[in-house]
Amino acid sequence: MTTPGGGEPTEVELDTDGVPRGQSVLDALLQMLDVAELTPDVYRGLSPKSRLQRVFGGQVAAQALVAAGRTVGADRTVHSLHSYFVRPGDPREPIDYYVDRTRDGRSFTTRRVVAQQQGTPIFTLSASFQIDEPGVDHQLEMPEVAGPDLLPSYPERLAGSRHPGPWAKIPRPVDIRYVTDPPWARALGLPLPGAHTQVWFRADGRMPEDPLLHICLLTYVSDLFLLDSVLAIHGLDPQQRNLQMASLDHAVWFHRPIRMDDWVLYDVSSPSASGGRGLGFGHFFGADGQMVATVVQEGLVRLR
């Protein structure tokens, strides 16, 4: 796996609010996802330096998928993954990914990955890969929304917000354009039954042609917004002190080829919340209207 620039490092570009963005930040993320082989079927990933107290769930899911993909032939692409977040990961420690070659069939290949820190499991993933096959074809219609060029940039959205949280000052490898108001910009205590969170995003730079890398970047991004609609329905603010949130499980189905350096629309809603848990349901659409992936996540949404 190589970054598109190669050669000399790209000069760091700053967003309008002074946060690093652009090709150099994207290349750093791609290098982080490029897990290193320690022994056959064992890989090691590192986390970026940040103020986050635990490893971002999208990072460990994407790194685990890269590790699984390294053991599968180039004639097969991943069509689904199912994962559980077992323990919070420590961003100061490396993560070791142990790949089990569960099955190699004629059409499908199955892999199981256990991510460990200091010998303790923090995450498990099962992924299925398939050869390219023809078949019946249909999809949901893409929602009618404003295009990304008509929407404010991420720092423009952040301007004047009450407390946008830890992501506000972290380097941005992805250009994000909210169609709907983000949770930290909505009026506190105003429930929005049936609310959807809709976000355009794309890699903030050039991507290699490796299809698995585009899929892994989508997996990384998919964990960012899934519980937003749970909060919107109940008028909750992600930064309020009595709210505890964490990802519990994460599943993705990949329907069609994905280009992460083109605009992708993420449409998320929440069909249910109960027992201190909220369910997020999301669909990804390419700018051409093709439905490229579906994501489901259950997360802890606990009011103390």
Tab-separated table of C-alpha atoms in Angstrom:
chain	number	residue	atom	x	y	z
A	1	MET	CA	0.000	0.000	0.000
A	2	THR	CA	1.526	3.332	-1.034
A	3	THR	CA	0.458	6.930	-0.742
A	4	PRO	CA	-0.294	8.721	-4.015
A	5	GLY	CA	2.362	11.376	-3.644
A	6	GLY	CA	5.363	9.222	-2.812
A	7	GLY	CA	8.824	10.778	-2.856
A	8	GLU	CA	9.186	14.054	-0.969
A	9	PRO	CA	6.708	14.830	1.844
A	10	THR	CA	3.865	17.188	0.954
A	11	GLU	CA	3.856	20.612	2.622
A	12	VAL	CA	1.296	20.865	5.420
A	13	GLU	CA	-1.788	22.858	4.424
A	14	LEU	CA	-3.919	24.610	7.036
A	15	ASP	CA	-7.703	24.967	7.038
A	16	THR	CA	-9.247	28.403	7.525
A	17	ASP	CA	-9.277	27.834	11.318
A	18	GLY	CA	-5.601	26.807	11.414
A	19	VAL	CA	-6.133	23.027	11.629
A	20	PRO	CA	-3.944	20.858	9.300
A	21	ARG	CA	-5.743	19.456	6.247
A	22	GLY	CA	-5.036	18.329	2.664
A	23	GLN	CA	-2.748	15.806	0.983
A	24	SER	CA	-0.144	15.562	3.760
A	25	VAL	CA	-2.814	14.805	6.375
A	26	LEU	CA	-4.503	12.264	4.074
A	27	ASP	CA	-1.141	10.581	3.365
A	28	ALA	CA	-0.481	10.343	7.122
A	29	LEU	CA	-3.840	8.610	7.634
A	30	LEU	CA	-3.201	6.166	4.782
A	31	GLN	CA	0.212	5.345	6.247
A	32	MET	CA	-1.408	4.730	9.631
A	33	LEU	CA	-3.874	2.291	8.036
A	34	ASP	CA	-0.954	0.493	6.355
A	35	VAL	CA	-0.426	-2.060	9.134
A	36	ALA	CA	3.010	-3.736	9.315
A	37	GLU	CA	3.390	-7.526	9.111
A	38	LEU	CA	5.135	-8.926	12.205
A	39	THR	CA	4.843	-12.644	11.387
A	40	PRO	CA	2.561	-14.515	8.952
A	41	ASP	CA	-1.048	-13.448	9.684
A	42	VAL	CA	-0.041	-11.062	12.491
A	43	TYR	CA	0.029	-7.299	11.835
A	44	ARG	CA	0.727	-4.217	13.937
A	45	GLY	CA	-0.970	-0.830	13.734
A	46	LEU	CA	-0.191	2.456	15.461
A	47	SER	CA	-2.434	5.354	16.471
A	48	PRO	CA	-1.824	9.038	15.758
A	49	LYS	CA	-0.948	11.375	18.593
A	50	SER	CA	-4.149	13.057	19.740
A	51	ARG	CA	-6.041	14.303	22.752
A	52	LEU	CA	-8.529	11.434	22.487
A	53	GLN	CA	-8.537	9.176	25.544
A	54	ARG	CA	-9.252	6.025	23.542
A	55	VAL	CA	-8.547	4.748	20.043
A	56	PHE	CA	-11.115	5.944	17.493
A	57	GLY	CA	-13.345	3.002	16.550
A	58	GLY	CA	-13.171	3.701	12.817
A	59	GLN	CA	-9.381	3.450	12.975
A	60	VAL	CA	-9.250	0.004	14.583
A	61	ALA	CA	-11.990	-1.302	12.243
A	62	ALA	CA	-10.150	-0.018	9.161
A	63	GLN	CA	-6.780	-1.378	10.314
A	64	ALA	CA	-8.344	-4.777	11.069
A	65	LEU	CA	-9.878	-4.840	7.580
A	66	VAL	CA	-6.507	-4.006	6.013
A	67	ALA	CA	-4.947	-6.902	7.961
A	68	ALA	CA	-7.684	-9.302	6.803
A	69	GLY	CA	-7.386	-8.098	3.197
A	70	ARG	CA	-3.635	-8.779	3.176
A	71	THR	CA	-4.399	-12.513	3.432
A	72	VAL	CA	-6.914	-12.617	0.552
A	73	GLY	CA	-6.249	-12.921	-3.189
A	74	ALA	CA	-6.603	-9.895	-5.457
A	75	ASP	CA	-9.538	-11.554	-7.286
A	76	ARG	CA	-11.803	-11.070	-4.238
A	77	THR	CA	-13.152	-7.899	-2.651
A	78	VAL	CA	-14.745	-7.479	0.751
A	79	HIS	CA	-18.552	-7.370	0.688
A	80	SER	CA	-19.299	-7.282	4.429
A	81	LEU	CA	-17.785	-6.927	7.875
A	82	HIS	CA	-19.201	-7.460	11.350
A	83	SER	CA	-17.337	-6.283	14.424
A	84	TYR	CA	-17.518	-5.747	18.194
A	85	PHE	CA	-15.718	-3.160	20.289
A	86	VAL	CA	-14.715	-5.205	23.339
A	87	ARG	CA	-12.569	-2.749	25.327
A	88	PRO	CA	-11.393	0.841	24.854
A	89	GLY	CA	-8.067	0.960	23.023
A	90	ASP	CA	-5.118	2.954	24.393
A	91	PRO	CA	-3.828	5.319	21.650
A	92	ARG	CA	-0.370	5.316	23.263
A	93	GLU	CA	0.089	1.567	22.684
A	94	PRO	CA	0.451	-0.377	19.395
A	95	ILE	CA	-2.375	-2.674	18.329
A	96	ASP	CA	-1.621	-6.208	17.130
A	97	TYR	CA	-4.059	-7.796	14.663
A	98	TYR	CA	-4.231	-11.604	14.578
A	99	VAL	CA	-5.861	-12.959	11.395
A	100	ASP	CA	-7.552	-16.363	11.326
A	101	ARG	CA	-7.983	-17.795	7.801
A	102	THR	CA	-11.400	-19.230	8.546
A	103	ARG	CA	-12.354	-20.369	5.050
A	104	ASP	CA	-11.208	-20.167	1.430
A	105	GLY	CA	-14.025	-21.296	-0.861
A	106	ARG	CA	-14.662	-21.137	-4.590
A	107	SER	CA	-16.551	-17.856	-4.444
A	108	PHE	CA	-16.202	-16.597	-0.871
A	109	THR	CA	-13.333	-16.144	1.564
A	110	THR	CA	-13.888	-15.582	5.290
A	111	ARG	CA	-11.444	-14.033	7.747
A	112	ARG	CA	-11.638	-13.359	11.479
A	113	VAL	CA	-9.419	-10.763	13.153
A	114	VAL	CA	-8.743	-10.205	16.860
A	115	ALA	CA	-7.110	-6.893	17.795
A	116	GLN	CA	-5.056	-6.990	20.990
A	117	GLN	CA	-3.100	-4.602	23.185
A	118	GLN	CA	-0.627	-6.137	25.617
A	119	GLY	CA	-2.210	-9.543	25.035
A	120	THR	CA	-5.780	-8.398	25.797
A	121	PRO	CA	-8.482	-8.346	23.071
A	122	ILE	CA	-9.991	-4.917	22.413
A	123	PHE	CA	-11.842	-5.586	19.121
A	124	THR	CA	-12.993	-8.490	16.948
A	125	LEU	CA	-13.922	-8.470	13.270
A	126	SER	CA	-15.274	-11.000	10.797
A	127	ALA	CA	-15.079	-10.130	7.099
A	128	SER	CA	-16.276	-11.912	3.972
A	129	PHE	CA	-14.699	-11.489	0.526
A	130	GLN	CA	-16.203	-12.532	-2.825
A	131	ILE	CA	-15.169	-12.906	-6.447
A	132	ASP	CA	-16.820	-10.496	-8.910
A	133	GLU	CA	-20.148	-12.009	-10.008
A	134	PRO	CA	-23.140	-10.735	-12.049
A	135	GLY	CA	-26.634	-10.812	-10.536
A	136	VAL	CA	-29.891	-8.974	-9.884
A	137	ASP	CA	-29.461	-5.274	-9.172
A	138	HIS	CA	-31.610	-2.696	-7.342
A	139	GLN	CA	-31.126	-0.043	-4.658
A	140	LEU	CA	-32.754	2.677	-2.574
A	141	GLU	CA	-33.071	6.059	-4.235
A	142	MET	CA	-30.538	8.642	-3.159
A	143	PRO	CA	-32.098	11.443	-1.031
A	144	GLU	CA	-32.493	14.820	-2.710
A	145	VAL	CA	-30.097	17.128	-0.879
A	146	ALA	CA	-28.039	20.233	-1.578
A	147	GLY	CA	-24.742	19.536	-3.308
A	148	PRO	CA	-21.466	19.817	-1.353
A	149	ASP	CA	-20.344	22.934	-3.248
A	150	LEU	CA	-23.419	24.778	-1.919
A	151	LEU	CA	-22.743	23.902	1.733
A	152	PRO	CA	-20.464	25.536	4.339
A	153	SER	CA	-17.080	23.991	5.040
A	154	TYR	CA	-16.373	22.210	8.313
A	155	PRO	CA	-14.584	25.193	9.934
A	156	GLU	CA	-17.433	27.454	8.826
A	157	ARG	CA	-19.831	25.114	10.639
A	158	LEU	CA	-17.620	25.184	13.720
A	159	ALA	CA	-17.480	28.975	13.891
A	160	GLY	CA	-19.397	30.220	16.909
A	161	SER	CA	-20.433	26.748	18.100
A	162	ARG	CA	-20.814	26.204	21.843
A	163	HIS	CA	-18.381	23.312	22.329
A	164	PRO	CA	-17.833	21.207	19.189
A	165	GLY	CA	-15.775	18.578	21.005
A	166	PRO	CA	-12.333	16.987	20.520
A	167	TRP	CA	-12.621	16.523	16.725
A	168	ALA	CA	-12.576	20.280	16.135
A	169	LYS	CA	-8.778	20.587	16.468
A	170	ILE	CA	-7.675	17.239	15.023
A	171	PRO	CA	-6.002	17.202	11.552
A	172	ARG	CA	-8.597	16.630	8.810
A	173	PRO	CA	-7.839	13.995	6.149
A	174	VAL	CA	-11.457	14.195	4.932
A	175	ASP	CA	-13.412	17.200	3.633
A	176	ILE	CA	-16.765	17.193	5.495
A	177	ARG	CA	-19.890	19.149	4.467
A	178	TYR	CA	-22.962	18.814	6.708
A	179	VAL	CA	-26.318	18.932	4.893
A	180	THR	CA	-28.222	18.867	8.197
A	181	ASP	CA	-27.163	20.715	11.337
A	182	PRO	CA	-24.588	18.744	13.373
A	183	PRO	CA	-25.566	17.882	16.972
A	184	TRP	CA	-23.282	20.541	18.447
A	185	ALA	CA	-24.977	23.240	16.326
A	186	ARG	CA	-28.594	22.365	17.150
A	187	ALA	CA	-30.704	24.019	19.813
A	188	LEU	CA	-30.298	22.222	23.128
A	189	GLY	CA	-33.305	20.230	24.326
A	190	LEU	CA	-35.171	20.437	20.996
A	191	PRO	CA	-36.214	16.874	20.042
A	192	LEU	CA	-36.417	16.124	16.310
A	193	PRO	CA	-38.444	12.901	15.836
A	194	GLY	CA	-37.397	10.975	12.746
A	195	ALA	CA	-34.298	13.136	12.273
A	196	HIS	CA	-31.701	12.218	9.675
A	197	THR	CA	-28.050	13.235	9.748
A	198	GLN	CA	-26.797	13.851	6.203
A	199	VAL	CA	-23.151	14.555	5.432
A	200	TRP	CA	-21.097	14.817	2.245
A	201	PHE	CA	-17.455	13.815	2.528
A	202	ARG	CA	-14.450	12.953	0.374
A	203	ALA	CA	-10.738	12.331	0.873
A	204	ASP	CA	-8.956	15.689	1.052
A	205	GLY	CA	-6.369	14.770	-1.589
A	206	ARG	CA	-5.465	12.137	-4.169
A	207	MET	CA	-5.955	8.439	-3.358
A	208	PRO	CA	-4.092	5.385	-4.693
A	209	GLU	CA	-6.003	3.047	-7.016
A	210	ASP	CA	-6.075	0.213	-4.444
A	211	PRO	CA	-9.838	-0.632	-4.060
A	212	LEU	CA	-9.340	-2.053	-0.546
A	213	LEU	CA	-7.854	1.253	0.596
A	214	HIS	CA	-10.951	3.177	-0.563
A	215	ILE	CA	-13.161	0.681	1.289
A	216	CYS	CA	-11.039	0.962	4.438
A	217	LEU	CA	-11.215	4.764	4.357
A	218	LEU	CA	-15.016	4.561	4.074
A	219	THR	CA	-14.989	2.179	7.060
A	220	TYR	CA	-12.888	4.702	8.997
A	221	VAL	CA	-15.299	7.564	8.247
A	222	SER	CA	-18.442	5.495	8.873
A	223	ASP	CA	-17.925	5.556	12.647
A	224	LEU	CA	-18.007	9.370	12.826
A	225	PHE	CA	-21.724	10.121	12.453
A	226	LEU	CA	-23.783	7.024	13.233
A	227	LEU	CA	-25.083	8.022	16.667
A	228	ASP	CA	-25.758	11.661	15.744
A	229	SER	CA	-29.360	10.914	14.802
A	230	VAL	CA	-29.984	9.250	18.177
A	231	LEU	CA	-28.926	12.509	19.824
A	232	ALA	CA	-30.992	14.651	17.432
A	233	ILE	CA	-34.205	12.697	18.064
A	234	HIS	CA	-33.894	13.356	21.812
A	235	GLY	CA	-32.425	16.855	21.652
A	236	LEU	CA	-29.141	15.756	23.270
A	237	ASP	CA	-25.762	17.467	22.986
A	238	PRO	CA	-22.742	15.123	22.556
A	239	GLN	CA	-20.727	17.214	25.011
A	240	GLN	CA	-23.243	17.391	27.866
A	241	ARG	CA	-21.718	16.059	31.062
A	242	ASN	CA	-24.372	13.474	31.955
A	243	LEU	CA	-24.119	11.713	28.563
A	244	GLN	CA	-21.853	8.691	28.037
A	245	MET	CA	-21.367	7.346	24.499
A	246	ALA	CA	-19.321	4.526	22.985
A	247	SER	CA	-19.541	2.244	19.955
A	248	LEU	CA	-20.572	-1.329	20.810
A	249	ASP	CA	-20.700	-3.052	17.434
A	250	HIS	CA	-20.350	-2.084	13.790
A	251	ALA	CA	-21.421	-3.787	10.562
A	252	VAL	CA	-20.888	-2.692	6.957
A	253	TRP	CA	-22.132	-4.144	3.669
A	254	PHE	CA	-20.306	-2.967	0.542
A	255	HIS	CA	-22.622	-3.009	-2.475
A	256	ARG	CA	-20.753	-1.356	-5.349
A	257	PRO	CA	-17.298	0.062	-6.161
A	258	ILE	CA	-16.301	3.055	-4.042
A	259	ARG	CA	-14.159	6.100	-4.858
A	260	MET	CA	-13.312	7.994	-1.691
A	261	ASP	CA	-11.658	10.867	-3.569
A	262	ASP	CA	-15.078	11.672	-5.084
A	263	TRP	CA	-17.949	13.111	-3.026
A	264	VAL	CA	-19.981	10.530	-1.064
A	265	LEU	CA	-23.265	11.235	0.750
A	266	TYR	CA	-23.823	9.571	4.138
A	267	ASP	CA	-27.496	9.447	5.205
A	268	VAL	CA	-27.989	8.278	8.811
A	269	SER	CA	-31.116	7.716	10.894
A	270	SER	CA	-31.983	5.923	14.138
A	271	PRO	CA	-34.882	3.423	14.141
A	272	SER	CA	-34.647	2.616	17.860
A	273	ALA	CA	-33.071	3.435	21.216
A	274	SER	CA	-33.641	1.587	24.492
A	275	GLY	CA	-31.821	0.097	27.469
A	276	GLY	CA	-29.057	2.712	27.371
A	277	ARG	CA	-28.282	1.844	23.733
A	278	GLY	CA	-29.039	3.586	20.433
A	279	LEU	CA	-29.119	2.092	16.931
A	280	GLY	CA	-27.760	4.004	13.954
A	281	PHE	CA	-28.575	2.987	10.375
A	282	GLY	CA	-26.732	4.587	7.454
A	283	HIS	CA	-26.506	4.459	3.650
A	284	PHE	CA	-23.664	5.738	1.469
A	285	PHE	CA	-24.332	7.113	-2.008
A	286	GLY	CA	-21.841	8.193	-4.643
A	287	ALA	CA	-22.293	11.566	-6.296
A	288	ASP	CA	-23.756	9.698	-9.316
A	289	GLY	CA	-26.582	8.327	-7.127
A	290	GLN	CA	-25.191	4.788	-6.816
A	291	MET	CA	-25.743	3.239	-3.385
A	292	VAL	CA	-22.283	1.974	-2.422
A	293	ALA	CA	-22.605	0.755	1.189
A	294	THR	CA	-24.902	0.253	4.181
A	295	VAL	CA	-23.803	0.572	7.813
A	296	VAL	CA	-25.470	-0.391	11.089
A	297	GLN	CA	-24.070	0.389	14.529
A	298	GLU	CA	-25.359	0.014	18.065
A	299	GLY	CA	-23.790	2.330	20.598
A	300	LEU	CA	-23.943	3.083	24.269
A	301	VAL	CA	-26.073	6.202	24.834
A	302	ARG	CA	-26.298	6.401	28.598
A	303	LEU	CA	-27.791	9.289	30.571
A	304	ARG	CA	-26.349	9.297	34.066
